[in-house]
Coordinates of C-alpha atoms in Angstrom, one line a residue:
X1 CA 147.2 105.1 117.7
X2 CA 144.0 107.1 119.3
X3 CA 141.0 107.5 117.3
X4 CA 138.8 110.3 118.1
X5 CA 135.4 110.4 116.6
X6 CA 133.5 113.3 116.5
X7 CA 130.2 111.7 115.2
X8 CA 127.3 111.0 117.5
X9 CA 125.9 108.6 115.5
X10 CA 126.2 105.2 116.8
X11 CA 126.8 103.1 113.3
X12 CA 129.5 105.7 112.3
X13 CA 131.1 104.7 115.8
X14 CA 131.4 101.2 114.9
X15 CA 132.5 101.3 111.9
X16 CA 135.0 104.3 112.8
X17 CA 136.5 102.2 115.1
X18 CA 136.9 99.1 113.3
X19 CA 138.5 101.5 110.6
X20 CA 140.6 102.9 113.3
X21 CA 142.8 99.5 113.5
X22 CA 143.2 99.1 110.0
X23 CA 144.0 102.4 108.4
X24 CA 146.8 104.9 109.4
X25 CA 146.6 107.4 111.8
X26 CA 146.3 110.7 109.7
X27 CA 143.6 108.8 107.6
X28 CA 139.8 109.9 108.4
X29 CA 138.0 107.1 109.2
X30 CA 134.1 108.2 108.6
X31 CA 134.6 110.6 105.8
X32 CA 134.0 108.5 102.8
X33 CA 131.4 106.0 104.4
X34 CA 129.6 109.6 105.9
X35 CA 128.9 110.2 102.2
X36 CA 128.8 107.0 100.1
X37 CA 127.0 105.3 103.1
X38 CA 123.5 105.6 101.0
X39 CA 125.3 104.3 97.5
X40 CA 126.5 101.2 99.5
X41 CA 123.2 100.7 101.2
X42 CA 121.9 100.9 97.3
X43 CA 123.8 98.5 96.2
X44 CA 123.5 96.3 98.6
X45 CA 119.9 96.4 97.9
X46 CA 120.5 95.9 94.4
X47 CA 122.6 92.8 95.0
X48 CA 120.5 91.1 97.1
X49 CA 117.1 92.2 94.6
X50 CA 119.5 90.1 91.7
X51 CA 120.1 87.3 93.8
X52 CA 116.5 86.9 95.0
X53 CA 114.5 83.9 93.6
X54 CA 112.5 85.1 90.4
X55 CA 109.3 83.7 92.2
X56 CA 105.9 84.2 90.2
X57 CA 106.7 87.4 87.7
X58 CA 104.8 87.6 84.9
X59 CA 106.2 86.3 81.9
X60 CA 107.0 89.0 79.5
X61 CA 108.6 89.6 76.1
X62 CA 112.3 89.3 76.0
X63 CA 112.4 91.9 73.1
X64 CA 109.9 94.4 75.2
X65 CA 112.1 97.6 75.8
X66 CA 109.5 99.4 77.4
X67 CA 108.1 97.0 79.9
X68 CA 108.3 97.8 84.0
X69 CA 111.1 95.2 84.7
X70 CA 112.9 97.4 82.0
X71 CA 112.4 100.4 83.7
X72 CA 113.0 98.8 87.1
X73 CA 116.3 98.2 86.2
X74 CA 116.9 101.4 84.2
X75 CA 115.7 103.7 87.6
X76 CA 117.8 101.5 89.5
X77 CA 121.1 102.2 88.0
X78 CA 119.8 105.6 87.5
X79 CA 119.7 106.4 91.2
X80 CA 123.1 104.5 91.8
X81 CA 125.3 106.7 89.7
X82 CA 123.3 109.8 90.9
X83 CA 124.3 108.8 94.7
X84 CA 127.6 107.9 93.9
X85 CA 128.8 110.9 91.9
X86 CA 127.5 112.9 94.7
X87 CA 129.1 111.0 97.6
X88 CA 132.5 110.8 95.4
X89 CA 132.5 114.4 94.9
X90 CA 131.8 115.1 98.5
X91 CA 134.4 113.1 100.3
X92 CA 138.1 114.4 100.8
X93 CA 139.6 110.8 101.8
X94 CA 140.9 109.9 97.9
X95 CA 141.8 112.4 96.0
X96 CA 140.6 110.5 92.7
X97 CA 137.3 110.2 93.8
X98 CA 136.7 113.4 94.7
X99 CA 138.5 115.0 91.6
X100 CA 137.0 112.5 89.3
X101 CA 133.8 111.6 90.2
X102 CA 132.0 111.3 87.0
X103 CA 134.6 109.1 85.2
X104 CA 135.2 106.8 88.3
X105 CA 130.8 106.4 89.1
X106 CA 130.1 106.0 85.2
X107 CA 133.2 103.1 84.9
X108 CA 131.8 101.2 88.2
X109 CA 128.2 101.0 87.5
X110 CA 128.8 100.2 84.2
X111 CA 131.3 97.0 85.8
X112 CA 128.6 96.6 88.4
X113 CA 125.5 96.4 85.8
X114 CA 127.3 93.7 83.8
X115 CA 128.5 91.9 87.4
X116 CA 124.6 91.6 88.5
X117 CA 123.3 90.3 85.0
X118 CA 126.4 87.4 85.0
X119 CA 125.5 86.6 88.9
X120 CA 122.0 85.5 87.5
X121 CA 123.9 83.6 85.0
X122 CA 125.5 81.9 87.8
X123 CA 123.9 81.7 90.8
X124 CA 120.8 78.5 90.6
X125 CA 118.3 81.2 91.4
X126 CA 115.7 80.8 88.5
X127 CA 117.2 83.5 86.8
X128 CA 119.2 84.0 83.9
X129 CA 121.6 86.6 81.7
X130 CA 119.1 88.6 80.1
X131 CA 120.6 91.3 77.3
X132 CA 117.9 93.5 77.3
X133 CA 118.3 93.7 81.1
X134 CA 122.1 94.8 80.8
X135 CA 121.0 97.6 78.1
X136 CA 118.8 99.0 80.6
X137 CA 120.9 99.2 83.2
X138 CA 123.9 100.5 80.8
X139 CA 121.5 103.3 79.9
X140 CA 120.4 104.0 83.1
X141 CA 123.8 104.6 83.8
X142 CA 123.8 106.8 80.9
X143 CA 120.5 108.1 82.3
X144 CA 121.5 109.0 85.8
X145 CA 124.4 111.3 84.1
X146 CA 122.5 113.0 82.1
X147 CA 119.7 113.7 85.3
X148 CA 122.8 114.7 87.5
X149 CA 124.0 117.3 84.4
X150 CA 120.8 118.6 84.2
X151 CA 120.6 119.3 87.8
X152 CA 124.0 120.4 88.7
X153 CA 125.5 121.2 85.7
X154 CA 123.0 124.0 84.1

């Protein structure tokens, strides 16, 4: 099997390659990391942010909706469904994706926000399940749709 790339970006190389042995021929290897590359990078970011030691935050009211951790986590999941419906829609590799994009991004982050809060059930990292922490990032979700209708959609 011969993979041509037709990138000159060095990153895209690697990892076109190394898709290059695992995929079929007639499958293009860069197209969906080309456009979901900076909603992977995000949640990456977001992972490792969740898994990081809580360290010497202020202690704040459970019950306070409008605090900055609140809004941390509400701009947060904000920005990843905005990057992902974009990069879904963009991409030709799965046709689901691309047809799709609003269902698929809004059922993922919504999986992903609950995944991160259970992690700091989990993981021995100071931190803890918080509720008010999922319902921000739920509506952040919620948020980010409504930001990409306003922009795209009117």
């Amino acid at each position: 099997m011969v993979c041509i790339d037709t990138t000159n970006d060095f990153t895209f190389l690697i990892i076109s390659q190394f898709f290059c042995r695992i995929v079929p021929p007639n499958f293009p290897p860069n197209m969906f990391l080309r456009y979901n590359l900076y909603t992977i990078s995000w949640a990456i970011i977001m992972f490792l942010l969740t898994i990081a030691t809580k360290g010497d935050l202020p202690k704040m009211d459970q019950w306070d909706l409008l605090s900055f951790d609140k809004f941390a986590h509400f701009s947060q999941f904000c920005i990843l469904i905005f990057l992902m419906i974009i990069g879904f829609h963009k991409q030709h590799t799965f046709r689901a994706l691309r047809y799709r994009p609003i269902q698929i991004s809004l059922i993922i982050c919504l999986v992903y926000a609950l995944v991160l809060e259970i992690l700091q059930l989990l993981l021995a990292s100071g931190r803890s399940f918080d509720f008010t922490d999922a319902l921000a990032n739920i509506l952040g979700c919620f948020g980010g749709l409504l930001i990409f209708y306003l922009i795209y959609k009117i």
